[in-house]
Coordinates of C-alpha atoms in Angstrom, one line a residue:
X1 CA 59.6 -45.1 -92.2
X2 CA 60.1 -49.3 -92.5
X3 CA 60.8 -50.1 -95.9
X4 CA 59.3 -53.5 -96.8
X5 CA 59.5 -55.6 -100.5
X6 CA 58.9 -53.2 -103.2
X7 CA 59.8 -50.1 -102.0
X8 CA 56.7 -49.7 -100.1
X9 CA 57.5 -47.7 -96.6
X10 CA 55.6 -47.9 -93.4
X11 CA 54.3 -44.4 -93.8
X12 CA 51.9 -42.6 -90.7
X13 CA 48.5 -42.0 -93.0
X14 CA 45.9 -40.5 -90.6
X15 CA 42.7 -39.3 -91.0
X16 CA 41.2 -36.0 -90.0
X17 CA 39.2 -35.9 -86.5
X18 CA 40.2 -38.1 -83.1
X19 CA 40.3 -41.6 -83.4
X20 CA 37.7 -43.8 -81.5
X21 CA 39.3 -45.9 -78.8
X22 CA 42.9 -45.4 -79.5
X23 CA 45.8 -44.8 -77.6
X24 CA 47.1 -41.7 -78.3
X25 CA 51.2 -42.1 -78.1
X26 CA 53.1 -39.2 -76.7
X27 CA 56.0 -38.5 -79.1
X28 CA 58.3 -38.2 -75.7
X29 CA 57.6 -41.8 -74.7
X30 CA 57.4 -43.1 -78.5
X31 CA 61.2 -41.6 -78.5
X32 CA 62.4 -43.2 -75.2
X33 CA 60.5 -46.8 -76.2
X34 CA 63.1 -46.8 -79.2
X35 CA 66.2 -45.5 -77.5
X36 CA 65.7 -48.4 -75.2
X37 CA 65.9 -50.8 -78.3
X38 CA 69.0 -48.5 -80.0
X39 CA 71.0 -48.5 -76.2
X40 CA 70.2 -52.3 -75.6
X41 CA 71.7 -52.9 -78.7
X42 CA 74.5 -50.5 -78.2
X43 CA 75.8 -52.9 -75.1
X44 CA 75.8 -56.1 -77.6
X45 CA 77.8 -54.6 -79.8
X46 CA 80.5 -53.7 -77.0
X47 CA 79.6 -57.4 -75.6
X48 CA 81.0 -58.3 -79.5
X49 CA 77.9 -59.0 -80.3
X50 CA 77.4 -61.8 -78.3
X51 CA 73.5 -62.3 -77.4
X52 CA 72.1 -61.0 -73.7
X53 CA 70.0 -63.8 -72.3
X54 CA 67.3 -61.8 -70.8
X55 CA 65.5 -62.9 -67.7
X56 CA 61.8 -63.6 -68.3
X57 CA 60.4 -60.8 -66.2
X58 CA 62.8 -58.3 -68.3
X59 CA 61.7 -59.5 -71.8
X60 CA 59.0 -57.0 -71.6
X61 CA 61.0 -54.4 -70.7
X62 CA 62.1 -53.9 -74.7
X63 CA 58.8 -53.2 -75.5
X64 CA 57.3 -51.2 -73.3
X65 CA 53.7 -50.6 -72.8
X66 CA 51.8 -48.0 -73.2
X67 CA 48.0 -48.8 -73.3
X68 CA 46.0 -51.4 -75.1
X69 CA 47.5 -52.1 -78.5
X70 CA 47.6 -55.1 -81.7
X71 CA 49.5 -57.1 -79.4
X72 CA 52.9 -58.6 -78.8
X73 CA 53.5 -60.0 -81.9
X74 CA 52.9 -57.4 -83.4
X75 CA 54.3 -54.2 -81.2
X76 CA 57.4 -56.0 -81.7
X77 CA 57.7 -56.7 -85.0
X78 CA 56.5 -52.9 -86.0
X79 CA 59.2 -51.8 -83.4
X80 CA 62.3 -54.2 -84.6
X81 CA 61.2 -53.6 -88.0
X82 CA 61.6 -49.6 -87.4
X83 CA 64.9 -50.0 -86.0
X84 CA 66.6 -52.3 -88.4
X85 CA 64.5 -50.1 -91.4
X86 CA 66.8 -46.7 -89.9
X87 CA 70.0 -49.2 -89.5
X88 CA 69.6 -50.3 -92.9
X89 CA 69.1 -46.6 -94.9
X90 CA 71.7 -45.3 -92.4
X91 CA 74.2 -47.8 -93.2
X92 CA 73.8 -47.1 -97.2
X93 CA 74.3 -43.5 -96.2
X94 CA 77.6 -43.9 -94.6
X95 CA 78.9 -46.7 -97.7
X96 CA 78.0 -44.0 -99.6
X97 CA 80.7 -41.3 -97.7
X98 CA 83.0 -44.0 -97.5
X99 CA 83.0 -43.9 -93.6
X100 CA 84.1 -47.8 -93.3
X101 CA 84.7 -48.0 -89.3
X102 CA 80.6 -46.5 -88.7
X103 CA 79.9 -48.7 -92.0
X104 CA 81.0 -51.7 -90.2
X105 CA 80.2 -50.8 -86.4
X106 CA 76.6 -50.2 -87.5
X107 CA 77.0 -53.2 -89.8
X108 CA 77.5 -55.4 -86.2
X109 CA 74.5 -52.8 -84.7
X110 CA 72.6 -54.6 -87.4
X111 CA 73.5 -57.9 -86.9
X112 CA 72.7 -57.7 -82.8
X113 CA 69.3 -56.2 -84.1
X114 CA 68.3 -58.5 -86.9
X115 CA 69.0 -61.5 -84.1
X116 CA 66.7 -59.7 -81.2
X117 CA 64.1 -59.4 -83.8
X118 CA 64.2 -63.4 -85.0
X119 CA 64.6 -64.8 -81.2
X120 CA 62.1 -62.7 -79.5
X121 CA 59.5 -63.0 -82.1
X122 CA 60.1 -66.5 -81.8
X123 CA 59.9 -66.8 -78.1
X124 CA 56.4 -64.8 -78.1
X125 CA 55.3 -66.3 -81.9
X126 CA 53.5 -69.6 -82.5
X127 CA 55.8 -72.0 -84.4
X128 CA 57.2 -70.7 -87.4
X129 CA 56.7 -72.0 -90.9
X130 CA 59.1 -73.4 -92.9
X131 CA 59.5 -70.9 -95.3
X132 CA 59.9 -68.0 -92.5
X133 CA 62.7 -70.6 -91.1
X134 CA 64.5 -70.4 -94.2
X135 CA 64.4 -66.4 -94.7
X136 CA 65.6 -66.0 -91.5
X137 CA 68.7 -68.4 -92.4
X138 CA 69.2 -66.3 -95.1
X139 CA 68.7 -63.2 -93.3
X140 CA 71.8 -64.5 -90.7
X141 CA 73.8 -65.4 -93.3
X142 CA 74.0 -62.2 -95.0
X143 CA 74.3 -60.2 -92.0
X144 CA 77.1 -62.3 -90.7
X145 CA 78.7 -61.4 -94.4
X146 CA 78.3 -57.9 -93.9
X147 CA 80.0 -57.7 -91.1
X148 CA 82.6 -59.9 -92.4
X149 CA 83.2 -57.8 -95.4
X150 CA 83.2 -54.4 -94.1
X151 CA 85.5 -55.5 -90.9
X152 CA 88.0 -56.7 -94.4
X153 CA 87.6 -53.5 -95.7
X154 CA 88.6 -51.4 -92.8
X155 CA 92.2 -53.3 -93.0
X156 CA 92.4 -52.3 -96.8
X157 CA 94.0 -49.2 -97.8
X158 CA 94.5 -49.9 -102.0
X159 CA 91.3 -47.4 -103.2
X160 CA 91.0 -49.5 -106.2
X161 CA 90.5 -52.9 -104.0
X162 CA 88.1 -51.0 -101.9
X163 CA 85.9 -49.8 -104.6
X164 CA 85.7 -53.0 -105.9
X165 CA 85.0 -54.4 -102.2
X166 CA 82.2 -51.7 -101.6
X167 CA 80.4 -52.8 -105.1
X168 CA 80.2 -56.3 -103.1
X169 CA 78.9 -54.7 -99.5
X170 CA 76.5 -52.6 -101.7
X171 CA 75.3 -55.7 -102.9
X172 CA 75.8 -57.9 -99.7
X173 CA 73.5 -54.6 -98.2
X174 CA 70.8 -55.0 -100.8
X175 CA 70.3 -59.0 -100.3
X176 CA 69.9 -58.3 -96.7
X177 CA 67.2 -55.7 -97.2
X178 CA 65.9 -58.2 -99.2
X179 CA 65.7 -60.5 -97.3
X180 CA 64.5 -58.5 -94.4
X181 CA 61.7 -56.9 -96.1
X182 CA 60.6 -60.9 -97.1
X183 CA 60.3 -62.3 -93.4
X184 CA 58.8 -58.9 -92.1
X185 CA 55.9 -59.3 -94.9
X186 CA 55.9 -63.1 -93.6
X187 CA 55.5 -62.2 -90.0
X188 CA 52.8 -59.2 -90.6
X189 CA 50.6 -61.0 -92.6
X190 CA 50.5 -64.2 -90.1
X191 CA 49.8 -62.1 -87.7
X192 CA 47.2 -59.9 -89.5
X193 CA 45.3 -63.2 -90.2
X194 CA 44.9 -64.4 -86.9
X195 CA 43.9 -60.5 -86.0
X196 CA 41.2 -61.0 -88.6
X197 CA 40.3 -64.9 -87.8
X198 CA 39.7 -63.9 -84.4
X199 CA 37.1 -61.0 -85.2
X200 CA 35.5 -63.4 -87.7
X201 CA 35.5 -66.0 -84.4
X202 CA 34.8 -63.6 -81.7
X203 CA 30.8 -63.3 -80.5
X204 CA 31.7 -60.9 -78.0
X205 CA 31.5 -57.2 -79.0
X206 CA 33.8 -56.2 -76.6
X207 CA 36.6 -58.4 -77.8
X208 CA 35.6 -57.6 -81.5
X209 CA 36.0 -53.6 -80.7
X210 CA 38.8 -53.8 -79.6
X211 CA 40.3 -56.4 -82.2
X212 CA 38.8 -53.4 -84.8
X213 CA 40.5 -51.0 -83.1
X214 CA 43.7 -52.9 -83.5
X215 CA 43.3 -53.3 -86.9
X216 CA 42.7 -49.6 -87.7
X217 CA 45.9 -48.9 -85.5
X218 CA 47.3 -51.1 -88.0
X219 CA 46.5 -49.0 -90.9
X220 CA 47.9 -46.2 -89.3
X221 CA 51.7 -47.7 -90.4
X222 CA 51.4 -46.9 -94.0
X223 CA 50.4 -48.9 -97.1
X224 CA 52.2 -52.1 -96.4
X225 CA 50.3 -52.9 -93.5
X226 CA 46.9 -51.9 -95.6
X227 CA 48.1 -53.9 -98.6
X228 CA 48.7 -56.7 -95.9
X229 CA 45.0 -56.4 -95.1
X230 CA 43.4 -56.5 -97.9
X231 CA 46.2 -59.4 -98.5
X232 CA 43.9 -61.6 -96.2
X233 CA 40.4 -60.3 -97.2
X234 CA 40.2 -58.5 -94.0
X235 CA 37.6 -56.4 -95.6
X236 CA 35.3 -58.9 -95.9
X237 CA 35.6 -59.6 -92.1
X238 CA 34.7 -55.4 -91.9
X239 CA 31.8 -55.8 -94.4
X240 CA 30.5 -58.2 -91.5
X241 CA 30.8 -55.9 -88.7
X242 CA 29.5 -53.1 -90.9
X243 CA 26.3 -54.9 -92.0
X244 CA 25.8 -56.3 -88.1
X245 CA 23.1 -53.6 -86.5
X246 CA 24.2 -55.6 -82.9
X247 CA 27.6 -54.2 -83.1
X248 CA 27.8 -50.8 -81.4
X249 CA 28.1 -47.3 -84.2
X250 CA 31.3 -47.2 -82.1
X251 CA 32.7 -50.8 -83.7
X252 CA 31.2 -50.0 -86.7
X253 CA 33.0 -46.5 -87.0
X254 CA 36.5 -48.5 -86.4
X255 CA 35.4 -50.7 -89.2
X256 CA 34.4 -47.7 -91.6
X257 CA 37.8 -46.2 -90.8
X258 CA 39.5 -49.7 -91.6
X259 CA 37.9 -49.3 -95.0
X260 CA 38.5 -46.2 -95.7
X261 CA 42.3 -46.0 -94.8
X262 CA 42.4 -49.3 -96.9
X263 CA 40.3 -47.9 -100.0
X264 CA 42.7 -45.2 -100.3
X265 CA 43.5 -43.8 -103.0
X266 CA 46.9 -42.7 -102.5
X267 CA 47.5 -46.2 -101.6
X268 CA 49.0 -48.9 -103.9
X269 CA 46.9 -51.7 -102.9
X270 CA 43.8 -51.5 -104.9
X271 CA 45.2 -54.8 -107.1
X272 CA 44.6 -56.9 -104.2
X273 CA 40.8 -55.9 -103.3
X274 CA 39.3 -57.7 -105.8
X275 CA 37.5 -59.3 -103.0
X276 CA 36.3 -56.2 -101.8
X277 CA 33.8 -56.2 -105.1
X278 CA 31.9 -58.8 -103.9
X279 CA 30.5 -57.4 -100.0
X280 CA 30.6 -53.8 -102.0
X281 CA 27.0 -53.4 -101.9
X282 CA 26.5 -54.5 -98.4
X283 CA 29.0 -52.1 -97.6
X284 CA 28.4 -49.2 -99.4
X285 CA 24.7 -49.7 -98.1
X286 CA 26.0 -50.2 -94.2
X287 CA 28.1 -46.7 -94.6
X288 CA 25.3 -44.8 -95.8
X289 CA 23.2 -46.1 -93.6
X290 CA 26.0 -45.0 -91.0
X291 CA 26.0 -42.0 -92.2
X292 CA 22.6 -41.1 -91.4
X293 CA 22.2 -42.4 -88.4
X294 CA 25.6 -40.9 -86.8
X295 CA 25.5 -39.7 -82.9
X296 CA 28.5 -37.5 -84.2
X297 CA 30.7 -35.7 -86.3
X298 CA 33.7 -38.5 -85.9
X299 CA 31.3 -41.1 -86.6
X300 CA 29.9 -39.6 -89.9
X301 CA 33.4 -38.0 -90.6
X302 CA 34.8 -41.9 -90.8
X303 CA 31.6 -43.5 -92.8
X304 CA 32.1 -40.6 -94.9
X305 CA 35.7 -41.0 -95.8
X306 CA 35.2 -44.5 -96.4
X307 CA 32.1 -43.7 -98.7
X308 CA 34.6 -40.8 -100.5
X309 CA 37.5 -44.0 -100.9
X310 CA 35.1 -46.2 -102.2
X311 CA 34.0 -43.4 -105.1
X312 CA 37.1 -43.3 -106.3
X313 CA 37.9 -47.1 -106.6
X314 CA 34.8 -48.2 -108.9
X315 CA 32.5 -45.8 -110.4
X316 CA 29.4 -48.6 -109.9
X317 CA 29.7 -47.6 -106.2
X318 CA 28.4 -44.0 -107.6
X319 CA 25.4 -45.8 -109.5
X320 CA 25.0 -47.4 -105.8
X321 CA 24.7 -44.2 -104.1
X322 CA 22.2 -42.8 -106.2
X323 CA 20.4 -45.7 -106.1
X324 CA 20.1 -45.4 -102.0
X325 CA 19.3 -41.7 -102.2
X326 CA 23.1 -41.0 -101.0
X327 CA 22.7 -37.5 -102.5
X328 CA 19.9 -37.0 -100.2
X329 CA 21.5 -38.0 -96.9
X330 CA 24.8 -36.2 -97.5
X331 CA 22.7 -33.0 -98.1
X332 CA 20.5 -33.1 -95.5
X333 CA 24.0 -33.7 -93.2
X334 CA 25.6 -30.6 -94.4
X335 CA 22.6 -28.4 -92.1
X336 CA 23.3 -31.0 -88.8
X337 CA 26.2 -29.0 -87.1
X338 CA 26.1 -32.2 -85.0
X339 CA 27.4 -34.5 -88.0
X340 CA 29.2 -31.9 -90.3
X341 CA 30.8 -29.0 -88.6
X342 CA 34.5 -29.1 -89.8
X343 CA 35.9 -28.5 -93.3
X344 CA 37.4 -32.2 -92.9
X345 CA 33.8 -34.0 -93.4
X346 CA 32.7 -31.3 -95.7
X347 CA 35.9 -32.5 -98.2
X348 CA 34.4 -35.9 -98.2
X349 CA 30.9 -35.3 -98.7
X350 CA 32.0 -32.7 -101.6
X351 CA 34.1 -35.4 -102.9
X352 CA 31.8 -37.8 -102.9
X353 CA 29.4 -35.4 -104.9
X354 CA 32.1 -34.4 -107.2
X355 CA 32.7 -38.5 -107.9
X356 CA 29.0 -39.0 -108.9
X357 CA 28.5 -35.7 -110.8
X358 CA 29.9 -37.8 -113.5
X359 CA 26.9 -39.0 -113.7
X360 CA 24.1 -37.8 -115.8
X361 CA 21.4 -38.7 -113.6
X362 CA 22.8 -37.0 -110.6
X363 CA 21.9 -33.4 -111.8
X364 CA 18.5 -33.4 -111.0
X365 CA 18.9 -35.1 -107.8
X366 CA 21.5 -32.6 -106.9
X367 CA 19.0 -29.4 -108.0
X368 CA 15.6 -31.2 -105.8
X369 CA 17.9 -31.2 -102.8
X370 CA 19.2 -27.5 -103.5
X371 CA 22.7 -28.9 -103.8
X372 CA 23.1 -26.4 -106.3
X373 CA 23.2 -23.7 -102.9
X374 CA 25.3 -26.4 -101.0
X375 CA 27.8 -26.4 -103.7
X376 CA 27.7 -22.3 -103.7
X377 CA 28.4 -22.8 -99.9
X378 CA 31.6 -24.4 -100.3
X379 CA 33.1 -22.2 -102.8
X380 CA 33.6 -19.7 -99.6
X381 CA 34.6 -22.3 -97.4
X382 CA 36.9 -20.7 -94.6
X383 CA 39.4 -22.1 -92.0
X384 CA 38.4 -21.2 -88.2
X385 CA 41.7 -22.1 -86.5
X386 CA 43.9 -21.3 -89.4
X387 CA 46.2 -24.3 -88.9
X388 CA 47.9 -25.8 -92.2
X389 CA 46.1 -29.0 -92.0
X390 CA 42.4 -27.4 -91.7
X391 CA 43.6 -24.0 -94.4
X392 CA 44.5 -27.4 -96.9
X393 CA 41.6 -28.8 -96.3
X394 CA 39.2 -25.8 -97.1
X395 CA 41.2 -25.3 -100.5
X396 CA 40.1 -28.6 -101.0
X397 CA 36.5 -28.2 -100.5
X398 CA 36.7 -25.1 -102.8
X399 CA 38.4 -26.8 -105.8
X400 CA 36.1 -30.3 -105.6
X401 CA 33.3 -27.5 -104.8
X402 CA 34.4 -26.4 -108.0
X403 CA 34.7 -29.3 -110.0
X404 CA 31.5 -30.6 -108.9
X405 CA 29.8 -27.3 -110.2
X406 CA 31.9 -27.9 -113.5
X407 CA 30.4 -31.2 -113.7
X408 CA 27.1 -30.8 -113.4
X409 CA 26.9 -27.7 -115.4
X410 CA 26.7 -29.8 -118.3
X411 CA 22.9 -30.2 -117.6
X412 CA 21.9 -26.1 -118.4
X413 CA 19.1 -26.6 -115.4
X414 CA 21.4 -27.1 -113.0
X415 CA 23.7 -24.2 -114.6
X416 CA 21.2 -21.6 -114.9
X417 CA 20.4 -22.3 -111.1
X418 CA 24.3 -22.0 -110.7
X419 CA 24.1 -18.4 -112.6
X420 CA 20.6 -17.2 -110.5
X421 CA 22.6 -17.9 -106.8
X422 CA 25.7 -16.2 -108.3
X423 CA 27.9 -18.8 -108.7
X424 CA 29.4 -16.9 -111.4
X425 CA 30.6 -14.1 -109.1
X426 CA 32.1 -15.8 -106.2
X427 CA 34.1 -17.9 -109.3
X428 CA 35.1 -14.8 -110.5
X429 CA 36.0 -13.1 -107.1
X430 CA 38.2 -16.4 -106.1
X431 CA 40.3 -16.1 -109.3
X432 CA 40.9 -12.7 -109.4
X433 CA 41.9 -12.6 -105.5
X434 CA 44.6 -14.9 -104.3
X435 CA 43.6 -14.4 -100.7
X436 CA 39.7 -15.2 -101.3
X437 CA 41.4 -19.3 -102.2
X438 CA 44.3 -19.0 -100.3
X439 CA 46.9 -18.5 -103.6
X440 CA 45.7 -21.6 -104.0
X441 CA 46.8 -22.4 -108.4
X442 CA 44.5 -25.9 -108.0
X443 CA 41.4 -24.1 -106.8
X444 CA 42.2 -21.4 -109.5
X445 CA 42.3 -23.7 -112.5
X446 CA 39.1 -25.6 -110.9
X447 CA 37.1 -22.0 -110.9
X448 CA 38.4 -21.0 -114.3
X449 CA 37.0 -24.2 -115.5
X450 CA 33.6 -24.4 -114.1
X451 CA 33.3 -20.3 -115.1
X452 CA 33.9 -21.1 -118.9
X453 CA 31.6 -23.8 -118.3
X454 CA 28.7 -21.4 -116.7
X455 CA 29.6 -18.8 -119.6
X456 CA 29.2 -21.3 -122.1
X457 CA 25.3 -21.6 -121.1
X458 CA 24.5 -18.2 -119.7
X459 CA 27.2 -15.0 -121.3
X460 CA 25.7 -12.6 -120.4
X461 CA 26.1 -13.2 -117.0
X462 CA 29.8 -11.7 -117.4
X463 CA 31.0 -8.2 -117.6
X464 CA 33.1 -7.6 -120.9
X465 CA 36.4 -7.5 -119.0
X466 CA 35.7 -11.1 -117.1
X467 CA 34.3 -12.3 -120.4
X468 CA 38.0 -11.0 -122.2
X469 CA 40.2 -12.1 -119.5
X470 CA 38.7 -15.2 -117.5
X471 CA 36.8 -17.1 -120.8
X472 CA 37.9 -15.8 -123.7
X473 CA 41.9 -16.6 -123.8
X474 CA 43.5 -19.9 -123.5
X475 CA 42.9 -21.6 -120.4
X476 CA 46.9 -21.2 -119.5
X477 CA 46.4 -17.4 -120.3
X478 CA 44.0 -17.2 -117.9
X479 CA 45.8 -19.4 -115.5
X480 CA 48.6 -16.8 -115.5
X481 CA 47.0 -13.6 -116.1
X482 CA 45.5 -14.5 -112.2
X483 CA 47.9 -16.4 -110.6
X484 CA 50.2 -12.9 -110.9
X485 CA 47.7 -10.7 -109.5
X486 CA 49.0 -9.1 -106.1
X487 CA 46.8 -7.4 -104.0
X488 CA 48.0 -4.0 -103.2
X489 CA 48.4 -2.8 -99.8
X490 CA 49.0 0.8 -100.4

């Protein structure tokens, strides 16, 4: 993980399903691209850190290629800013263990890093601005320090001078991580915005795939490199490509998985899309639009996601999707095996329902499209493969499944057509069996919830005994009384 300002870390966040037009990086050759930067290093430091000038041809050897990528610039600076990221936590580990001769040989490892990362980022950079020139003073400053004070400390052997010493490399430490995390933000976000100004310039389509591409590989580093994004209103240079019917469904998939990795709502980044409100419409229009007209299940998986993303981050994006009939399209999906056949897009089209049941008017659109049957569907959603990843994501299609149901209930049409396709049962059958939702205690709760709600309209749908143990009690009585079933074997 690279820890930038903030405590933000450069996190993988992936989305379900292959990614369009990305190179797929073997873990093997990830492994020996960094060992190359971690053994490079290890000969400055025997060199006393004295810099290697590298031949021009065998620059490119520290960052080696691997396929069609953001670029120099960029490769490097996510690479270096790794590396230096590990150095840094490792070196607080070791202060903390009081281990002063690998505190202050991996204090100098630092220092031979933090200078490969400012010289070769210069030498493939345009020129710098002022501001980036200062942090990087700074950042030299406090590195040499570090390795001044910790090669002091080594020669100390008075415990109460040291602890008073390692108070100041704690700090010294801190500054530099500081500092560090200041030009890497500096450096990302330049180079983010000339990624985005040259989509915006670009009228080829090739060059403005690929440049897309780039820029969801991008998002693929965590919230940092999203927050960057956003940072420079590179969703309004998506909204573009989205709402551009000459760009390929291909591009425009890359730009619906832009959007949805940056919409996230996991991610802490949602303060700087106040942009984003303005294209909304256009965009929220474009995905749908997407959605219905997908050649596949990766396409509509992505325009999906993003559609899901954008529920959660302003409830008027609901009010836009009944407006275009959303309800409609995602339904009418759910019977294309083409478009939805994993639990993956199923969780984002159930999401998305579950966002605009909140909704009065969606209840009778969701009972003229039969969603009400949909809905019953989903609540025995089952994994094929039975791989953690696609096991999680069917218990989350059966809890929003479930919440959805909950939701809509409100309106008694829409619960009494809930009780006639015996909803009520399957509820019943997934709380009082832990394998039926996986032992799942979310999809529980979301079951007990939408069966009180069902009871509350139509009782007598319930035995005595469900009635007495699933409605009747407290909620948390409930909760318990079911999560502590076992099924017997005997």
């Amino acid at each position: 993980m690279m820890a930038l300002p903030g405590g933000h870390h450069l996190d993988s966040v992936t989305l379900p399903g292959q990614r369009l037009h990305l190179m797929q990086v073997d873990s093997v050759q990830r492994w020996m691209e960094d060992l190359k930067l971690m053994t490079e290093c290890e000969c400055m430091c025997v060199l006393q850190a004295k810099p290697i000038s590298l031949e021009e041809d065998a620059q490119g050897d520290l960052i080696l290629a691997g396929g069609p990528g953001p670029g120099d610039p960029l490769q490097l600076l996510l690479k270096r800013g790794w590396v230096i990221s590990t150095e840094l936590r490792r070196i607080g580990q070791k202060l903390a263990q009081d281990r002063w001769a690998r505190v202050h040989s991996m204090s100098v490892r630092l220092t031979c890093h933090a200078r490969s990362m400012v010289s070769e980022y210069s030498a493939v950079s345009r020129n710098s601005s002022k501001e980036m020139g200062q942090i990087e003073k700074l950042l030299m400053e406090k590195c040499s320090e570090l390795s001044a004070v910790t090669e002091r400390c080594l020669q100390v052997e008075n415990e109460h001078v040291l602890k008073s010493m390692k108070a100041c490399v704690s700090e010294t430490l801190s500054m530099l991580g500081q500092h560090f995390g200041q030009l890497l933000e500096l450096a990302l976000t330049r180079e983010v915005q000339a990624l985005v100004r040259k989509i915006d310039a670009s009228d080829n389509i090739y060059t403005t795939e690929s440049t897309t591409g780039n820029l969801f590989s991008l998002t693929q580093e965590g919230a940092p490199l999203c927050r960057i994004i956003a940072k420079v209103d590179g969703v309004l240079c998506l909204a573009d490509i989205l709402t551009d019917d000459s760009h390929s469904e291909a591009t425009r998939a890359e730009a619906a998985a832009v959007v949805a990795q940056v919409t996230s709502p996991h991610l802490p980044v949602t303060q700087h899309l106040s942009s984003f409100m303005e294209s909304m419409e256009e965009i929220v229009t474009a995905l749908v639009k997407l959605c219905q007209e997908a050649s596949s299940g990766e396409v509509f998986l992505l325009a999906s996601a993003a559609l899901a993303n954008i529920t959660f981050f302003d409830t008027m994006a609901c009010e836009m999707l009944l407006q275009l009939n959303a309800i409609r399209v995602l339904l009418e999906a759910c019977s294309d095996k083409q478009r939805v056949d994993t639990p993956y897009t199923r969780d984002q089209i159930v999401t998305i329902l579950a966002n605009m049941s909140v909704l009065e008017q969606c209840a009778s659109d969701i009972i003229q499209e039969n969603g009400v049957q949909l809905i019953m569907g989903m609540l025995s959603e089952k994994p094929r493969s039975g791989t953690p990843a696609e096991v999680a994501a069917c218990e989350r299609v059966q809890q929003k499944a479930a919440v959805t149901l909950a939701r809509l209930s409100r309106d008694p049409d829409v619960a009494r057509e809930a009780v006639r396709l015996s909803c009520m049962s399957r509820l019943i059958k997934l709380c009082r069996s832990p394998s039926e939702r996986n032992s799942s205690d979310a999809v529980l709760v979301a079951c007990l919830a939408a069966l009180r709600r069902l009871a509350g309209v139509c009782p007598e749908g319930l035995q005595d005994s469900d009635f007495q143990q699933l409605v009747q009690p407290r909620l948390v009585d409930s909760f318990l009384l079911c999560s502590n079933m076992e099924e017997s074997f005997v």
